Amino acid sequence: ATREIRKDEHFKELPIIAMTAHAMNGDRERCLEAGMNAYISKPVNAAHLAATVEAFLKREDRAGAPQWPATRRAADTTGALADALLSLFLQLAPERIEKIRAAALEGDMAAVEREASAVRAAAERIGIPGAAVCAGDLAAAARRNDPDGISSHLEVLEARIARIPHPAACETAVSRNPA
């Protein structure tokens, strides 16, 4: 499939990450040889998956806009994939929040800004503008070395994230009440 995707000029730079239950010798090499950019074997560690995807998104940010058509990209973030990305965001958010809190207590403004910026970027990518704005404000407070601003923006960010419904909860509610 990767070889077919790579034949289309629009998708030459599209990051493709293999995720497979096969962890045999040579599988990784075959995937990379076929044109994939990375290889993750199951069982998948959520933090490793997030870090791998984030690394490719950061490369995209540095290089400018992605080279594949926006309509195709938007279609890729609907349905199950969007739910999976949101679930991953919600799963990793508490750890990021704790890193921000710890860094703020230590006075490490660079770490606060870095973590807040990561939350902002992730929230923007999955379409949570309220959380993205809060995280951006938090990063700006860190740049200004404003502990009170950090504290208040962190509180608002936590509250916004806490109000985001988990996709699995939505599915359960819909399946119980199909109307």
GROMACS .gro file of C-alpha atoms in nm:
model
  179
    1ALA     CA    1   0.000   0.000   0.000
    2THR     CA    2   0.283   0.240   0.083
    3ARG     CA    3   0.446   0.187  -0.254
    4GLU     CA    4   0.115   0.272  -0.425
    5ILE     CA    5   0.070   0.583  -0.209
    6ARG     CA    6   0.423   0.700  -0.288
    7LYS     CA    7   0.351   0.678  -0.663
    8ASP     CA    8   0.117   0.978  -0.628
    9GLU     CA    9   0.328   1.294  -0.643
   10HIS     CA   10   0.103   1.463  -0.383
   11PHE     CA   11   0.191   1.201  -0.124
   12LYS     CA   12   0.569   1.173  -0.166
   13GLU     CA   13   0.622   1.359   0.164
   14LEU     CA   14   0.322   1.218   0.354
   15PRO     CA   15   0.445   1.061   0.678
   16ILE     CA   16   0.352   0.693   0.694
   17ILE     CA   17   0.407   0.504   1.016
   18ALA     CA   18   0.383   0.125   1.019
   19MET     CA   19   0.193  -0.023   1.311
   20THR     CA   20   0.204  -0.397   1.312
   21ALA     CA   21   0.172  -0.698   1.537
   22HIS     CA   22   0.461  -0.854   1.345
   23ALA     CA   23   0.786  -0.795   1.526
   24MET     CA   24   0.997  -1.041   1.333
   25ASN     CA   25   1.354  -0.976   1.227
   26GLY     CA   26   1.352  -0.776   0.908
   27ASP     CA   27   0.994  -0.643   0.937
   28ARG     CA   28   1.112  -0.294   1.029
   29GLU     CA   29   1.358  -0.289   0.740
   30ARG     CA   30   1.092  -0.409   0.492
   31CYS     CA   31   0.852  -0.137   0.605
   32LEU     CA   32   1.115   0.135   0.572
   33GLU     CA   33   1.227  -0.005   0.236
   34ALA     CA   34   0.866   0.014   0.114
   35GLY     CA   35   0.869   0.389   0.184
   36MET     CA   36   0.733   0.413   0.537
   37ASN     CA   37   0.888   0.673   0.765
   38ALA     CA   38   0.871   0.487   1.096
   39TYR     CA   39   0.779   0.151   1.247
   40ILE     CA   40   0.591   0.078   1.569
   41SER     CA   41   0.517  -0.277   1.684
   42LYS     CA   42   0.223  -0.386   1.895
   43PRO     CA   43   0.140  -0.374   2.176
   44VAL     CA   44   0.158  -0.002   2.122
   45ASN     CA   45   0.282   0.219   2.401
   46ALA     CA   46   0.062   0.534   2.385
   47ALA     CA   47   0.345   0.767   2.486
   48HIS     CA   48   0.576   0.619   2.219
   49LEU     CA   49   0.305   0.649   1.955
   50ALA     CA   50   0.235   1.010   2.052
   51ALA     CA   51   0.606   1.096   2.048
   52THR     CA   52   0.650   0.936   1.705
   53VAL     CA   53   0.353   1.121   1.554
   54GLU     CA   54   0.454   1.445   1.726
   55ALA     CA   55   0.805   1.418   1.579
   56PHE     CA   56   0.662   1.407   1.227
   57LEU     CA   57   0.422   1.694   1.301
   58LYS     CA   58   0.712   1.905   1.431
   59ARG     CA   59   0.905   1.834   1.110
   60GLU     CA   60   0.599   1.948   0.917
   61ASP     CA   61   0.581   2.268   1.124
   62ARG     CA   62   0.948   2.346   1.052
   63ALA     CA   63   0.913   2.268   0.683
   64GLY     CA   64   0.593   2.467   0.638
   65ALA     CA   65   0.264   2.338   0.507
   66PRO     CA   66   0.240   1.968   0.426
   67GLN     CA   67   0.270   1.865   0.065
   68TRP     CA   68  -0.050   1.661   0.044
   69PRO     CA   69  -0.386   1.811  -0.051
   70ALA     CA   70  -0.580   1.975   0.232
   71THR     CA   71  -0.904   1.802   0.135
   72ARG     CA   72  -0.743   1.462   0.170
   73ARG     CA   73  -0.578   1.563   0.499
   74ALA     CA   74  -0.911   1.685   0.641
   75ALA     CA   75  -1.081   1.361   0.542
   76ASP     CA   76  -0.815   1.168   0.732
   77THR     CA   77  -0.908   1.338   1.059
   78THR     CA   78  -1.274   1.237   1.064
   79GLY     CA   79  -1.451   0.953   1.235
   80ALA     CA   80  -1.246   0.686   1.405
   81LEU     CA   81  -0.912   0.861   1.354
   82ALA     CA   82  -1.042   1.185   1.505
   83ASP     CA   83  -1.179   0.989   1.802
   84ALA     CA   84  -0.847   0.810   1.845
   85LEU     CA   85  -0.651   1.136   1.833
   86LEU     CA   86  -0.887   1.297   2.084
   87SER     CA   87  -0.861   0.993   2.313
   88LEU     CA   88  -0.483   1.008   2.294
   89PHE     CA   89  -0.487   1.383   2.367
   90LEU     CA   90  -0.711   1.330   2.671
   91GLN     CA   91  -0.497   1.041   2.790
   92LEU     CA   92  -0.172   1.240   2.769
   93ALA     CA   93  -0.305   1.579   2.887
   94PRO     CA   94  -0.286   1.506   3.263
   95GLU     CA   95   0.083   1.414   3.230
   96ARG     CA   96   0.155   1.734   3.036
   97ILE     CA   97  -0.037   1.938   3.293
   98GLU     CA   98   0.169   1.783   3.573
   99LYS     CA   99   0.492   1.857   3.385
  100ILE     CA  100   0.381   2.219   3.347
  101ARG     CA  101   0.288   2.242   3.716
  102ALA     CA  102   0.621   2.090   3.828
  103ALA     CA  103   0.822   2.314   3.598
  104ALA     CA  104   0.634   2.620   3.722
  105LEU     CA  105   0.707   2.525   4.083
  106GLU     CA  106   1.076   2.489   3.995
  107GLY     CA  107   1.072   2.822   3.812
  108ASP     CA  108   1.170   2.651   3.485
  109MET     CA  109   0.993   2.888   3.247
  110ALA     CA  110   1.148   2.725   2.938
  111ALA     CA  111   0.995   2.389   3.034
  112VAL     CA  112   0.657   2.551   3.107
  113GLU     CA  113   0.663   2.719   2.766
  114ARG     CA  114   0.775   2.401   2.587
  115GLU     CA  115   0.504   2.182   2.745
  116ALA     CA  116   0.231   2.445   2.703
  117SER     CA  117   0.330   2.489   2.339
  118ALA     CA  118   0.308   2.112   2.287
  119VAL     CA  119  -0.045   2.111   2.435
  120ARG     CA  120  -0.139   2.409   2.216
  121ALA     CA  121  -0.010   2.242   1.900
  122ALA     CA  122  -0.187   1.914   1.976
  123ALA     CA  123  -0.514   2.092   2.059
  124GLU     CA  124  -0.494   2.292   1.736
  125ARG     CA  125  -0.430   1.982   1.527
  126ILE     CA  126  -0.730   1.795   1.663
  127GLY     CA  127  -0.965   2.091   1.660
  128ILE     CA  128  -0.994   2.203   2.023
  129PRO     CA  129  -0.952   2.579   1.982
  130GLY     CA  130  -1.045   2.674   2.339
  131ALA     CA  131  -0.774   2.452   2.487
  132ALA     CA  132  -0.529   2.569   2.221
  133VAL     CA  133  -0.585   2.935   2.310
  134CYS     CA  134  -0.549   2.865   2.684
  135ALA     CA  135  -0.227   2.669   2.628
  136GLY     CA  136  -0.095   2.949   2.405
  137ASP     CA  137  -0.173   3.204   2.678
  138LEU     CA  138   0.005   2.979   2.927
  139ALA     CA  139   0.315   2.964   2.705
  140ALA     CA  140   0.307   3.344   2.668
  141ALA     CA  141   0.289   3.384   3.047
  142ALA     CA  142   0.598   3.162   3.076
  143ARG     CA  143   0.782   3.378   2.820
  144ARG     CA  144   0.694   3.684   3.031
  145ASN     CA  145   0.808   3.501   3.346
  146ASP     CA  146   0.462   3.564   3.496
  147PRO     CA  147   0.394   3.305   3.771
  148ASP     CA  148   0.046   3.443   3.845
  149GLY     CA  149  -0.045   3.428   3.476
  150ILE     CA  150   0.088   3.074   3.454
  151SER     CA  151  -0.120   2.969   3.754
  152SER     CA  152  -0.443   3.124   3.626
  153HIS     CA  153  -0.399   3.001   3.266
  154LEU     CA  154  -0.311   2.653   3.390
  155GLU     CA  155  -0.629   2.644   3.597
  156VAL     CA  156  -0.839   2.750   3.296
  157LEU     CA  157  -0.663   2.499   3.070
  158GLU     CA  158  -0.729   2.214   3.312
  159ALA     CA  159  -1.096   2.311   3.338
  160ARG     CA  160  -1.135   2.326   2.959
  161ILE     CA  161  -0.971   1.989   2.909
  162ALA     CA  162  -1.182   1.836   3.187
  163ARG     CA  163  -1.500   1.947   3.003
  164ILE     CA  164  -1.402   1.774   2.678
  165PRO     CA  165  -1.616   1.462   2.642
  166HIS     CA  166  -1.420   1.145   2.584
  167PRO     CA  167  -1.517   0.982   2.251
  168ALA     CA  168  -1.588   0.648   2.419
  169ALA     CA  169  -1.833   0.818   2.655
  170CYS     CA  170  -2.011   0.973   2.357
  171GLU     CA  171  -2.039   0.635   2.182
  172THR     CA  172  -2.179   0.477   2.499
  173ALA     CA  173  -2.437   0.753   2.538
  174VAL     CA  174  -2.541   0.723   2.174
  175SER     CA  175  -2.567   0.345   2.187
  176ARG     CA  176  -2.791   0.369   2.496
  177ASN     CA  177  -3.010   0.635   2.337
  178PRO     CA  178  -3.011   0.593   1.957
  179ALA     CA  179  -3.265   0.873   1.907
   0.00000   0.00000   0.00000
